[in-house]
mmCIF file of C-alpha atoms and ligand atoms in Angstrom:
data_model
loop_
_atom_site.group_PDB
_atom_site.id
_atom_site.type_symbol
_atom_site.label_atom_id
_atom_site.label_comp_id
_atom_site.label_asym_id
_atom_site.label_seq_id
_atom_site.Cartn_x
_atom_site.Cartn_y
_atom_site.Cartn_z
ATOM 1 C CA UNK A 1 108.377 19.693 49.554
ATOM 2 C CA UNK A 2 105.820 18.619 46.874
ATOM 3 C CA UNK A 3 102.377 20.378 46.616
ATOM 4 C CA UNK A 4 98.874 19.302 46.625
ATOM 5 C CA UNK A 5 95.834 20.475 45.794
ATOM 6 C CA UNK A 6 92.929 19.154 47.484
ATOM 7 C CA UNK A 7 89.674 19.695 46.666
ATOM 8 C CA UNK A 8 86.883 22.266 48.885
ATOM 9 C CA UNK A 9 83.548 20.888 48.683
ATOM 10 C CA UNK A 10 80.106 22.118 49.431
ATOM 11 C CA UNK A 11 78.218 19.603 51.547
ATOM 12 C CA UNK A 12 75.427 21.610 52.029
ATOM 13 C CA UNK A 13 73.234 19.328 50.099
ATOM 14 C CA UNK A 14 74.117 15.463 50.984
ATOM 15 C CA UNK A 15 72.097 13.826 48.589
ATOM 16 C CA UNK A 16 73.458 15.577 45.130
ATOM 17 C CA UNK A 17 75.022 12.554 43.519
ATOM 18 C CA UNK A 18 77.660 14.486 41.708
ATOM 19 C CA UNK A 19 79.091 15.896 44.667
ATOM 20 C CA UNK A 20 79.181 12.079 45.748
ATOM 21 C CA UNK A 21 80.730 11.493 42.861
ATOM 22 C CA UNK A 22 83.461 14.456 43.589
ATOM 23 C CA UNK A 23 83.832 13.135 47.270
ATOM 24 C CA UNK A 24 84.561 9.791 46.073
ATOM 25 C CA UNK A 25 86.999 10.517 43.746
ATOM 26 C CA UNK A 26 88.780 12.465 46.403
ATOM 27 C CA UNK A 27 88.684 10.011 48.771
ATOM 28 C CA UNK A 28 89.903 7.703 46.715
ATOM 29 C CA UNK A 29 93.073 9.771 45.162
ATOM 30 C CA UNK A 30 94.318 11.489 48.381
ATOM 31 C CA UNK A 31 92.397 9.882 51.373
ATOM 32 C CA UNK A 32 91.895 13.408 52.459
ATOM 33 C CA UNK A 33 89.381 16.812 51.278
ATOM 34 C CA UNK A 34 87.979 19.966 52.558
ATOM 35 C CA UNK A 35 84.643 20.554 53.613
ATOM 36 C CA UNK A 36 83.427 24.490 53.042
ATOM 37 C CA UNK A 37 83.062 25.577 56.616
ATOM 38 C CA UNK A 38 79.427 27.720 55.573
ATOM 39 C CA UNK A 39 77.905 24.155 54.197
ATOM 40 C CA UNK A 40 78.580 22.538 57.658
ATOM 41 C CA UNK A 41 76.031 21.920 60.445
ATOM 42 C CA UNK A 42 78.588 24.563 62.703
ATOM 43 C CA UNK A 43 78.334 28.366 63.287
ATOM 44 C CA UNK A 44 81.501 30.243 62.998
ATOM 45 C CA UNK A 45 81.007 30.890 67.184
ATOM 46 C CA UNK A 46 80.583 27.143 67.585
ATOM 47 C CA UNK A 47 84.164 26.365 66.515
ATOM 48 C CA UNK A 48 85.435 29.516 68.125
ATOM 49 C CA UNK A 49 83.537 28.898 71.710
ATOM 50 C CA UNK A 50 85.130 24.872 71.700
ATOM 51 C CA UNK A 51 88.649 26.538 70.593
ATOM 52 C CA UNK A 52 88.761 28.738 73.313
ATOM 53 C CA UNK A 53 87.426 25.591 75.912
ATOM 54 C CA UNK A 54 90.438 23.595 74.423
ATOM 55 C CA UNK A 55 92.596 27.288 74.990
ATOM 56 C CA UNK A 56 91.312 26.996 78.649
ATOM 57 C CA UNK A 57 91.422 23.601 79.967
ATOM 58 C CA UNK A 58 95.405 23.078 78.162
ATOM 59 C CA UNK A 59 96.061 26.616 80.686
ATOM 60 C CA UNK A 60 94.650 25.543 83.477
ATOM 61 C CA UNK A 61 96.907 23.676 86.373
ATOM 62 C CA UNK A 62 98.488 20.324 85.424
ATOM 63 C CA UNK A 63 97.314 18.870 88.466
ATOM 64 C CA UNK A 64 93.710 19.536 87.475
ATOM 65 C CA UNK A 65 94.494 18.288 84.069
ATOM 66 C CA UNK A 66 96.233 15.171 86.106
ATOM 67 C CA UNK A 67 92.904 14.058 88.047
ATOM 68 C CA UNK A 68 91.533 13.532 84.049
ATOM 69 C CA UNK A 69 94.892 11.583 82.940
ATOM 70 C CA UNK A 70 93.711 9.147 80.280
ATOM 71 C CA UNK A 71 93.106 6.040 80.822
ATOM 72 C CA UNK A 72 92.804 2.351 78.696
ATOM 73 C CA UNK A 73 89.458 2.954 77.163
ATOM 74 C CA UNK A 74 91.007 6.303 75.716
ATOM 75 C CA UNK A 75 89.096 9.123 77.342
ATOM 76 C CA UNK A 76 91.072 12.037 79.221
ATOM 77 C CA UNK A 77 94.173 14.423 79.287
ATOM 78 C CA UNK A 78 97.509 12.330 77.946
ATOM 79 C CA UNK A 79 100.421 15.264 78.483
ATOM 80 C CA UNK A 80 103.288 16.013 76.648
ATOM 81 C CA UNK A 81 105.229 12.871 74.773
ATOM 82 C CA UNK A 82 102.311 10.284 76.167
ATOM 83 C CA UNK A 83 101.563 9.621 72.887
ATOM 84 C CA UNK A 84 103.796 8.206 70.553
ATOM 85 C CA UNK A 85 102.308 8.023 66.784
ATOM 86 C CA UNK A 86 105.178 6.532 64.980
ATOM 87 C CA UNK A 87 106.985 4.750 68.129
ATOM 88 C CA UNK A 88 109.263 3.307 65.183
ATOM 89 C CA UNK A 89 110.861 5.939 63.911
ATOM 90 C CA UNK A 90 110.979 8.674 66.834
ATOM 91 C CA UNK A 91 113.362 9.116 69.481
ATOM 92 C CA UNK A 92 110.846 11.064 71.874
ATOM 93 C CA UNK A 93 106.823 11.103 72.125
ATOM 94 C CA UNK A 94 104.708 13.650 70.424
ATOM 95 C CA UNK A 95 105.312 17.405 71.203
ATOM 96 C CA UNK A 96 102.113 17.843 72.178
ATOM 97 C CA UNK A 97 99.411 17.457 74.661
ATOM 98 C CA UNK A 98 95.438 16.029 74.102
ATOM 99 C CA UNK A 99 92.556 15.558 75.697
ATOM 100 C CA UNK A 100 89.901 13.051 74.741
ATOM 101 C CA UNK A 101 86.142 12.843 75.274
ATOM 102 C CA UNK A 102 83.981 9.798 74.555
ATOM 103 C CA UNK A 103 80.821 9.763 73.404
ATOM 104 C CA UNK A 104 78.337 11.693 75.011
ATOM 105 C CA UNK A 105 75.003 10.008 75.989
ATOM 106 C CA UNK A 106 72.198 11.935 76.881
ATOM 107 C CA UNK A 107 74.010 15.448 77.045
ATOM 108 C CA UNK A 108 76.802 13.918 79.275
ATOM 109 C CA UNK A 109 80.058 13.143 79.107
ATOM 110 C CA UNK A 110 80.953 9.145 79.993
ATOM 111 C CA UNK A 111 83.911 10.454 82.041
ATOM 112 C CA UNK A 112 84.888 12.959 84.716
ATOM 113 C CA UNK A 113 85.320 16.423 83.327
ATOM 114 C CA UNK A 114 88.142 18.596 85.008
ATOM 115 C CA UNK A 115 86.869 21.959 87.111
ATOM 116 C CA UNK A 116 88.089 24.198 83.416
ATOM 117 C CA UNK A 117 85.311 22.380 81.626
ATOM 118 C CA UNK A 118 82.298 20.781 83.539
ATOM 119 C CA UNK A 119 80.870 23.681 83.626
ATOM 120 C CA UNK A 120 80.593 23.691 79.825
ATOM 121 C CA UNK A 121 79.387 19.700 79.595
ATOM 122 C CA UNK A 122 76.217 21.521 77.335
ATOM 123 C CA UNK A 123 78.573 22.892 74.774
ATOM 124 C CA UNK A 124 80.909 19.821 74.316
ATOM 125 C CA UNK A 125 77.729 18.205 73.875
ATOM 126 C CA UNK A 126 76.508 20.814 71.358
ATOM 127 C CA UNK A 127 79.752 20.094 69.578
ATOM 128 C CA UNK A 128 79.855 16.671 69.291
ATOM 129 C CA UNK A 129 76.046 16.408 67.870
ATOM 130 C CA UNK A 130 77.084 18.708 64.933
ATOM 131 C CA UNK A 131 80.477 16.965 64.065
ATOM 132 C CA UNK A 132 78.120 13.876 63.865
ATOM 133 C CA UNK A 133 75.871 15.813 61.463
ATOM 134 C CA UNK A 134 78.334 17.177 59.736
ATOM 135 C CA UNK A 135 80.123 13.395 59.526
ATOM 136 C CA UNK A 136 76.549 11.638 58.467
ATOM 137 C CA UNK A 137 76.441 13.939 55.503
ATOM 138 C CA UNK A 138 79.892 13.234 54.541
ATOM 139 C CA UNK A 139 78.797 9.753 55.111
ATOM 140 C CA UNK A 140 75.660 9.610 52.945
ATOM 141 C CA UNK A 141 77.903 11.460 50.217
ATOM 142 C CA UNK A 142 80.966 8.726 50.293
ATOM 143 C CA UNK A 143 77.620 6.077 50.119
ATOM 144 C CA UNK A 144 76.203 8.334 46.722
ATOM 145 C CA UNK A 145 79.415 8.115 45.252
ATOM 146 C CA UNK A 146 79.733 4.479 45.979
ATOM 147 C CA UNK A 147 76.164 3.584 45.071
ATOM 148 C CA UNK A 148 75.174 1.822 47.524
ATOM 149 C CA UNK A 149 71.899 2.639 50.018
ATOM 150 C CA UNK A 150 72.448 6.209 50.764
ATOM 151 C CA UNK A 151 71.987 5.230 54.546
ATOM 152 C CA UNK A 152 74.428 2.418 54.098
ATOM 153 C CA UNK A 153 77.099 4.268 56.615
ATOM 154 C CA UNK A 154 74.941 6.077 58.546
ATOM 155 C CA UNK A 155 72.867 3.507 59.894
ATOM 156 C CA UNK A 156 75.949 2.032 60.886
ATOM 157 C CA UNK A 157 77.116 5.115 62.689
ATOM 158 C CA UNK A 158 73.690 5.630 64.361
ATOM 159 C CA UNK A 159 74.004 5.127 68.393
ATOM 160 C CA UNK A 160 70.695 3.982 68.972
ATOM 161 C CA UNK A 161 71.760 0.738 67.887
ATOM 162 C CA UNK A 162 74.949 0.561 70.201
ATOM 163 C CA UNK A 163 78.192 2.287 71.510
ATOM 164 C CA UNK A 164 81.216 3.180 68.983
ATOM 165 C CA UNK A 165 84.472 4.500 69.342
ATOM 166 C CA UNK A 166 83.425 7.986 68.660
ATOM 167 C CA UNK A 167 86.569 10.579 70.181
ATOM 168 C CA UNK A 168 86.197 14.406 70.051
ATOM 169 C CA UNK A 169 89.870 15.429 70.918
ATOM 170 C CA UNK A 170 91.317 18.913 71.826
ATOM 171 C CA UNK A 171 94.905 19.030 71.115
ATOM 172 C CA UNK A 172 97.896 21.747 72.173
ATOM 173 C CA UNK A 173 101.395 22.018 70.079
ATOM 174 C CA UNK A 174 103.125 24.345 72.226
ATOM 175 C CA UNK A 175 105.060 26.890 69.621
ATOM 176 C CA UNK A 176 108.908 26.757 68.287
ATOM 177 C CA UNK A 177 109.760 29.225 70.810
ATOM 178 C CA UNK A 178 107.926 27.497 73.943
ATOM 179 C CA UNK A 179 110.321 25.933 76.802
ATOM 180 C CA UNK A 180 108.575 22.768 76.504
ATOM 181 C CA UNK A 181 110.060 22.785 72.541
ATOM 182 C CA UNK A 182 113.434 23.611 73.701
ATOM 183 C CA UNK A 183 115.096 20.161 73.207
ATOM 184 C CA UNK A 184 113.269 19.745 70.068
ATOM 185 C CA UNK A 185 115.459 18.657 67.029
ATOM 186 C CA UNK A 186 114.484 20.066 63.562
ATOM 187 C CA UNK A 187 114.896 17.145 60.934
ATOM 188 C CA UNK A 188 114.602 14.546 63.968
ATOM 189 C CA UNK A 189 111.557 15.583 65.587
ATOM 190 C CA UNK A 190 107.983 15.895 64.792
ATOM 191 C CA UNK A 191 105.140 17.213 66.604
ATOM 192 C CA UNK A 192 103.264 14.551 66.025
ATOM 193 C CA UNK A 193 104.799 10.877 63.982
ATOM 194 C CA UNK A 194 103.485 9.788 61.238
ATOM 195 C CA UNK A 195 100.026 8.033 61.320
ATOM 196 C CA UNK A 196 96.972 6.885 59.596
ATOM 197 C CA UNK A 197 93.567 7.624 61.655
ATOM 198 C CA UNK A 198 91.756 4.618 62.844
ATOM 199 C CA UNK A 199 87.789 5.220 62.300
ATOM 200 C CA UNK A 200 85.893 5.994 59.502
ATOM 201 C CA UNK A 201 86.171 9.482 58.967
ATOM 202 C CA UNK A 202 88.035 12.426 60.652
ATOM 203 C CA UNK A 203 86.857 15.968 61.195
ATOM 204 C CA UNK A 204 90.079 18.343 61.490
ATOM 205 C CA UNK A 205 89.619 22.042 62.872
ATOM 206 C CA UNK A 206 92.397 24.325 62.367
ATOM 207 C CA UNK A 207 93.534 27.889 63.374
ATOM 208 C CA UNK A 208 94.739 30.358 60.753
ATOM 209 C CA UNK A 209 98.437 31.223 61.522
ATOM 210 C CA UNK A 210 98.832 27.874 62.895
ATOM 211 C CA UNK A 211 99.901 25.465 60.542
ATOM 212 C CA UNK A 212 102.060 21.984 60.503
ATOM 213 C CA UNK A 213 99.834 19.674 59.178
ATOM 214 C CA UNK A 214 101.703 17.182 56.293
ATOM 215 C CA UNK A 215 100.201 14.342 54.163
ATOM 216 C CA UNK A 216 102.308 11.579 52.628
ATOM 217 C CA UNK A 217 101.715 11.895 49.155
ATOM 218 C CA UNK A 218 101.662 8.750 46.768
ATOM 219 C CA UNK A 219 105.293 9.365 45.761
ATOM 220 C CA UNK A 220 106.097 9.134 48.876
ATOM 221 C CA UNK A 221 107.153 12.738 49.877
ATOM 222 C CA UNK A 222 105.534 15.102 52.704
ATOM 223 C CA UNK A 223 103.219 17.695 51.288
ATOM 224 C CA UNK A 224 102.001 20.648 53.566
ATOM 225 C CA UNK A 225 98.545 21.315 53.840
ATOM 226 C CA UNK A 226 97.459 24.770 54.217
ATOM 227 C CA UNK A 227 95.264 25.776 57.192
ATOM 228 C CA UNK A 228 92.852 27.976 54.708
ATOM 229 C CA UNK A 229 93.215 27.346 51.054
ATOM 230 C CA UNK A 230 92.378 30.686 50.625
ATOM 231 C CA UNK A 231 88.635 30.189 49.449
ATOM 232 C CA UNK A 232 86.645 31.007 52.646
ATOM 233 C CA UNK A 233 88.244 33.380 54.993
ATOM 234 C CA UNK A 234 91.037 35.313 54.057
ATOM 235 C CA UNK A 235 93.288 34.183 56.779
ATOM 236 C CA UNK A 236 92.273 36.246 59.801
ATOM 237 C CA UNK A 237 89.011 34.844 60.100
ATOM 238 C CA UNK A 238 86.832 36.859 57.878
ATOM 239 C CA UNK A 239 84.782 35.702 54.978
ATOM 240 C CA UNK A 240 85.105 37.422 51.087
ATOM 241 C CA UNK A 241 81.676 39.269 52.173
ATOM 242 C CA UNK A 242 83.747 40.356 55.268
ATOM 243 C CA UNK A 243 81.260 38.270 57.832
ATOM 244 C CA UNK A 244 83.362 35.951 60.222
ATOM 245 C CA UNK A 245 84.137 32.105 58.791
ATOM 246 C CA UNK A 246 86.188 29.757 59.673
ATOM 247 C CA UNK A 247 88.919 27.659 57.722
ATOM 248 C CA UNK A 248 87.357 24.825 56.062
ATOM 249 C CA UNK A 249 86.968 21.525 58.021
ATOM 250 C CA UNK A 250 89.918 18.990 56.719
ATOM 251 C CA UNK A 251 88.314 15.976 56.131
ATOM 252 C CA UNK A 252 90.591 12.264 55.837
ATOM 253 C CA UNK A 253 89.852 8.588 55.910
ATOM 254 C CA UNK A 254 90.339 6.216 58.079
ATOM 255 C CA UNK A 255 92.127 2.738 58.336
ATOM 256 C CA UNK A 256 88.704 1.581 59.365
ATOM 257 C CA UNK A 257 87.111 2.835 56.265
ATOM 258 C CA UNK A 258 89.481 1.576 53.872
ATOM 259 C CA UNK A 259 89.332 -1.613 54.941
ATOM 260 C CA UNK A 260 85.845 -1.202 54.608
ATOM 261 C CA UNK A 261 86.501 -0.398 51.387
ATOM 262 C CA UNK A 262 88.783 -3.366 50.268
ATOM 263 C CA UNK A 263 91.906 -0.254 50.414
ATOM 264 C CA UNK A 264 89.329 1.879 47.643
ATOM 265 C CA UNK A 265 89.142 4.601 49.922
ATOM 266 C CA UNK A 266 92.803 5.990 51.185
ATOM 267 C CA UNK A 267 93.817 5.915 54.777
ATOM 268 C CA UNK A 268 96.970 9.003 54.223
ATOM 269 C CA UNK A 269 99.724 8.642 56.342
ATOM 270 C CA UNK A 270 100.131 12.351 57.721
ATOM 271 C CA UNK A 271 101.996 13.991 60.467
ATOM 272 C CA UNK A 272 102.196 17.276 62.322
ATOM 273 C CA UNK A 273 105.722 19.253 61.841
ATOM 274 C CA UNK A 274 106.915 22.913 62.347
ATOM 275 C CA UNK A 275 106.840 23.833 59.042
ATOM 276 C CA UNK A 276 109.455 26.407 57.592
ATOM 277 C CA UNK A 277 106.859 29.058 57.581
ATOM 278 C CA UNK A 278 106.626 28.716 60.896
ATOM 279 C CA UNK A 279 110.299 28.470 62.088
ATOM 280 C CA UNK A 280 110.609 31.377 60.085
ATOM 281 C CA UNK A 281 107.217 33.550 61.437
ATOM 282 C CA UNK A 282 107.725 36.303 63.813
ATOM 283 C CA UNK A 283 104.723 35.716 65.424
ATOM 284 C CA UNK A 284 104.563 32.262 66.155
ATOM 285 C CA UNK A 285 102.091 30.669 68.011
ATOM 286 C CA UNK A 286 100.713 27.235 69.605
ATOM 287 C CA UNK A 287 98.841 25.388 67.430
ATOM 288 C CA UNK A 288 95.208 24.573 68.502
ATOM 289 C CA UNK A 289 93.259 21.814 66.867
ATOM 290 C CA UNK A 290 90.314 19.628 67.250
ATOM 291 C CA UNK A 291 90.164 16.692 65.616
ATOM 292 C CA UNK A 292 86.668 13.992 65.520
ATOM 293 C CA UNK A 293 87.302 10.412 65.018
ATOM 294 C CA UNK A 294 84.283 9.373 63.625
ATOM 295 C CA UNK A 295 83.509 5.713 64.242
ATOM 296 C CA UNK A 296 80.940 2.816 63.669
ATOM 297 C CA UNK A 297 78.817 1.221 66.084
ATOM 298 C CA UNK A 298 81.050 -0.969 67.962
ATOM 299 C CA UNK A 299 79.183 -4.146 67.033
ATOM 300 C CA UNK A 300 79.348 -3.972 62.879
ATOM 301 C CA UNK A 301 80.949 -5.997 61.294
ATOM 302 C CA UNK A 302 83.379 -4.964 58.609
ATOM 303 C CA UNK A 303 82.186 -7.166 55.449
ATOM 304 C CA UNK A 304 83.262 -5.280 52.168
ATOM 305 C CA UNK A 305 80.310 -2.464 51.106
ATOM 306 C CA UNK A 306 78.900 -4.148 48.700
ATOM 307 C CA UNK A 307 79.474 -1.669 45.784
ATOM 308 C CA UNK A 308 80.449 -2.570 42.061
ATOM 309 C CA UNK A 309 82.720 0.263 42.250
ATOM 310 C CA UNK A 310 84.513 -1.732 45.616
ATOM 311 C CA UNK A 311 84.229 -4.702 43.412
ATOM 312 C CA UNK A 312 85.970 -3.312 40.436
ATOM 313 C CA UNK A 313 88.591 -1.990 42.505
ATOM 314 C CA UNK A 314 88.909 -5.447 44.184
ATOM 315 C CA UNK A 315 89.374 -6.811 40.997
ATOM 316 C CA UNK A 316 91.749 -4.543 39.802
ATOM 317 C CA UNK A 317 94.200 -4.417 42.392
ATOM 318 C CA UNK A 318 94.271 -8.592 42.367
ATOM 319 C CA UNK A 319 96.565 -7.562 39.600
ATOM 320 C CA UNK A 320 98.758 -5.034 40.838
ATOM 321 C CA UNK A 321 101.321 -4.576 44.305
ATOM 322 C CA UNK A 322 99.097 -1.709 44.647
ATOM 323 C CA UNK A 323 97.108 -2.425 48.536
ATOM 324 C CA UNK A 324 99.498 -0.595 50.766
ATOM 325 C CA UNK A 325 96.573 1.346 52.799
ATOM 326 C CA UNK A 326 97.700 3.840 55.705
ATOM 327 C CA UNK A 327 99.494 2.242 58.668
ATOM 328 C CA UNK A 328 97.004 -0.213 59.917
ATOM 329 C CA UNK A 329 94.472 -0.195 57.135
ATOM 330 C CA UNK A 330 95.231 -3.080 54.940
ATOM 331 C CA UNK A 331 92.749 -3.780 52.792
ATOM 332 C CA UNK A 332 90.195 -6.203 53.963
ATOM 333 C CA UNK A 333 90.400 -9.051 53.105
ATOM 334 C CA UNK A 334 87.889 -11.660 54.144
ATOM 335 C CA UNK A 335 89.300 -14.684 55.139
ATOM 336 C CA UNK A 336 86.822 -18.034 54.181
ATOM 337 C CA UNK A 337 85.764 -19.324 57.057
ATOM 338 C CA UNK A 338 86.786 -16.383 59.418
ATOM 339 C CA UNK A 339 84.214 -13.634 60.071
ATOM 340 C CA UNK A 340 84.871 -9.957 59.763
ATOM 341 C CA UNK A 341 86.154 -8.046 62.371
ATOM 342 C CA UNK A 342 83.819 -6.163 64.186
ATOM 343 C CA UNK A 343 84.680 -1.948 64.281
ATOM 344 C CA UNK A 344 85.509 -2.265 68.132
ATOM 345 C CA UNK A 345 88.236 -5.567 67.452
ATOM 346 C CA UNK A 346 89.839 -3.145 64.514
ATOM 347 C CA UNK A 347 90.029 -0.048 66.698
ATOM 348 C CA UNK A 348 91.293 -1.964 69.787
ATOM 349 C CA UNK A 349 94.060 -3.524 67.503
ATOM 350 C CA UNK A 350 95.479 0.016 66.400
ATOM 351 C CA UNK A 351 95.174 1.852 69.727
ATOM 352 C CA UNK A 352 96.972 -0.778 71.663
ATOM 353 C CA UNK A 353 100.344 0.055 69.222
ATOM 354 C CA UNK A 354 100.622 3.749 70.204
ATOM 355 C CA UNK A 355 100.142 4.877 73.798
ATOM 356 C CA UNK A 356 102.470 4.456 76.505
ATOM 357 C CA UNK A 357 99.592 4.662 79.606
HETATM 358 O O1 AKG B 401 96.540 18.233 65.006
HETATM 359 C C1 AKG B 401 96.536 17.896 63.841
HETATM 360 O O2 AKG B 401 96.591 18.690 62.946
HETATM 361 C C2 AKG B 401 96.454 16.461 63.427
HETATM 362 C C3 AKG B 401 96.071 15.548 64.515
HETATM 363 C C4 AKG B 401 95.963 14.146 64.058
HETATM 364 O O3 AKG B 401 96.318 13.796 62.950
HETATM 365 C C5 AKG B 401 95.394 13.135 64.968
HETATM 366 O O4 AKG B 401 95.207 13.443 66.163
HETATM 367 O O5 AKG B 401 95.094 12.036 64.495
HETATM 368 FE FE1 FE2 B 402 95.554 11.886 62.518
#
């Protein structure tokens, strides 16, 4: 299993060019980073209070979870082995079970809540306004490094000029010990295939003690990516000054963005595995996470930034093999006469390869 070592960084101010500079670099190397939880728009009891929604609505009756069943435009519960990440190369759909919420427009959500979480619309609401905080600073930061406008993505991103694809998503991995695991084949199975996100950027919240989270690495080989690199909590939750924090938000690419990007910016394949620490733990336990797929305005169309350092890097790679970009990324290449794809066209394209509705 090779090892990797991604960078932490401190987002707390967006407009420090060197920590553009730092983002970049990262997002250019491994397609993926951490954000330090304390320089995030979220309180500790934020991610805690949506963890134990997501805890609630996966335990509540399936057919409550079944009047929510999701549906073409990608909103609601899909149960276990809906989904299918890497239909190629797995015998059986995902080991786990998700449930996805558009975007919400004036404090509500744009689809029927089940009875274990309407009452909480103001909450997933509350959530969803800080991932997009959190995401436009991560935005303006990618823009620093990339010198171009520092607004240059989040204008883009901004709803009041349109819809976008934008997905908050709870997801449950029942544990190795779980009867819904029991026919699960180490080696053959995966929790959940291989994949490259779709949007922009992702948000990733984790659990400490629940790990399985793997990146393809550029030689090729799975690397495992801890759930706290051991810089803000120490593993149960509690911050070096002992005050509660949570692991830092895992932060990756996606296809949409490196496209964006002419294949600059990396869109990592990564999967979600029982890793050996976990087959071997005594204490095993589901894993919880909540991932937000950050997305453009449906409407933009996906002409290359135009930054010297996308430029160079188009340049560049004209020379080498070298454009191999996630699953679905590609790098984009603008056909003369053709116009860009729009953000909605690119996101409709990858969705329609993976779910079995
Ligand atoms: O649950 C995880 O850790 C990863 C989920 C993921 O990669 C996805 O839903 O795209
Ligand atoms: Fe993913």
């Amino acid at each position: 299993m090779a090892a990797i070592n991604l960078p932490i960084i401190d987002i707390s101010n967006p407009h420090d060019p060197s920590v553009g500079k730092a983002m970049l670099d990262a997002a250019a190397k491994y397609g993926f980073l951490y954000v330090a939880s304390q320089s995030t728009d979220f309180s500790p009891e934020d991610v805690e209070t949506a963890f134990g929604l997501s805890k609630d609505f996966f335990a509540s009756p399936v057919e409550e979870k079944a009047t929510c069943r999701i549906t073409p435009n990608n909103r609601g519960w899909s149960g276990m082995h809906v989904e299918t990440l890497d239909p190629e190369h797995q015998r059986i759909g995902d080991f786990k079970e998700g449930m996805n919420f558009g975007e919400f427009i004036a404090g509500k959500a744009p689809q029927p809540l089940p009875p274990s979480l309407s009452p909480h619309e103001p909450t997933l609401d509350r959530f969803t306004t800080l991932c997009r905080k959190t995401c436009n600073r991560i935005l303006t930061l990618l823009a620093l490094g990339l010198q171009v406008d520092p607004t240059f993505f989040t204008t883009r991103h901004d709803p009041i000029h349109g819809p976008s694809g934008c997905t908050l998503r709870f997801l449950h991995y029942p544990s190795i010990t779980s009867p819904e695991t029991a026919f699960y084949k180490h080696d053959e199975d995966v929790r959940a295939g291989a994949h490259s996100d779709y949007g922009s950027i992702t948000l990733l919240f984790q659990q400490p003690g629940q790990p399985g989270l793997e990146i393809l690495t550029p030689e090729e080989e799975w690397a495992g990516v801890p759930v706290d690199p051991g810089q803000s909590s120490n593993g149960q939750g509690q911050g070096q000054e002992g005050e509660y924090a949570f692991p830092p938000i895992l932060v990756n690419i996606g296809d949409l963005l490196s496209y964006w990007t002419d294949g600059l910016l990396k869109s990592t394949v990564h999967r979600v595995v029982f890793p050996l620490s976990e087959q071997r733990a005594e204490n095993e336990q589901d894993r919880y996470s909540i991932v937000y797929f950050c997305h453009p305005v449906n409407t933009t169309e996906l002409v290359p930034v135009p930054s010297k350092i996308v430029d160079a890097h188009r340049e560049g790679r004209k020379e080498s093999e070298d454009d191999k970009v996630g699953f679905g990324g590609g790098a984009g290449y603008l056909v003369p006469g053709k116009r860009a794809l729009t953000a909605s066209e690119h996101l409709q394209a990858r969705l329609a390869a993976t779910y079995t509705y």
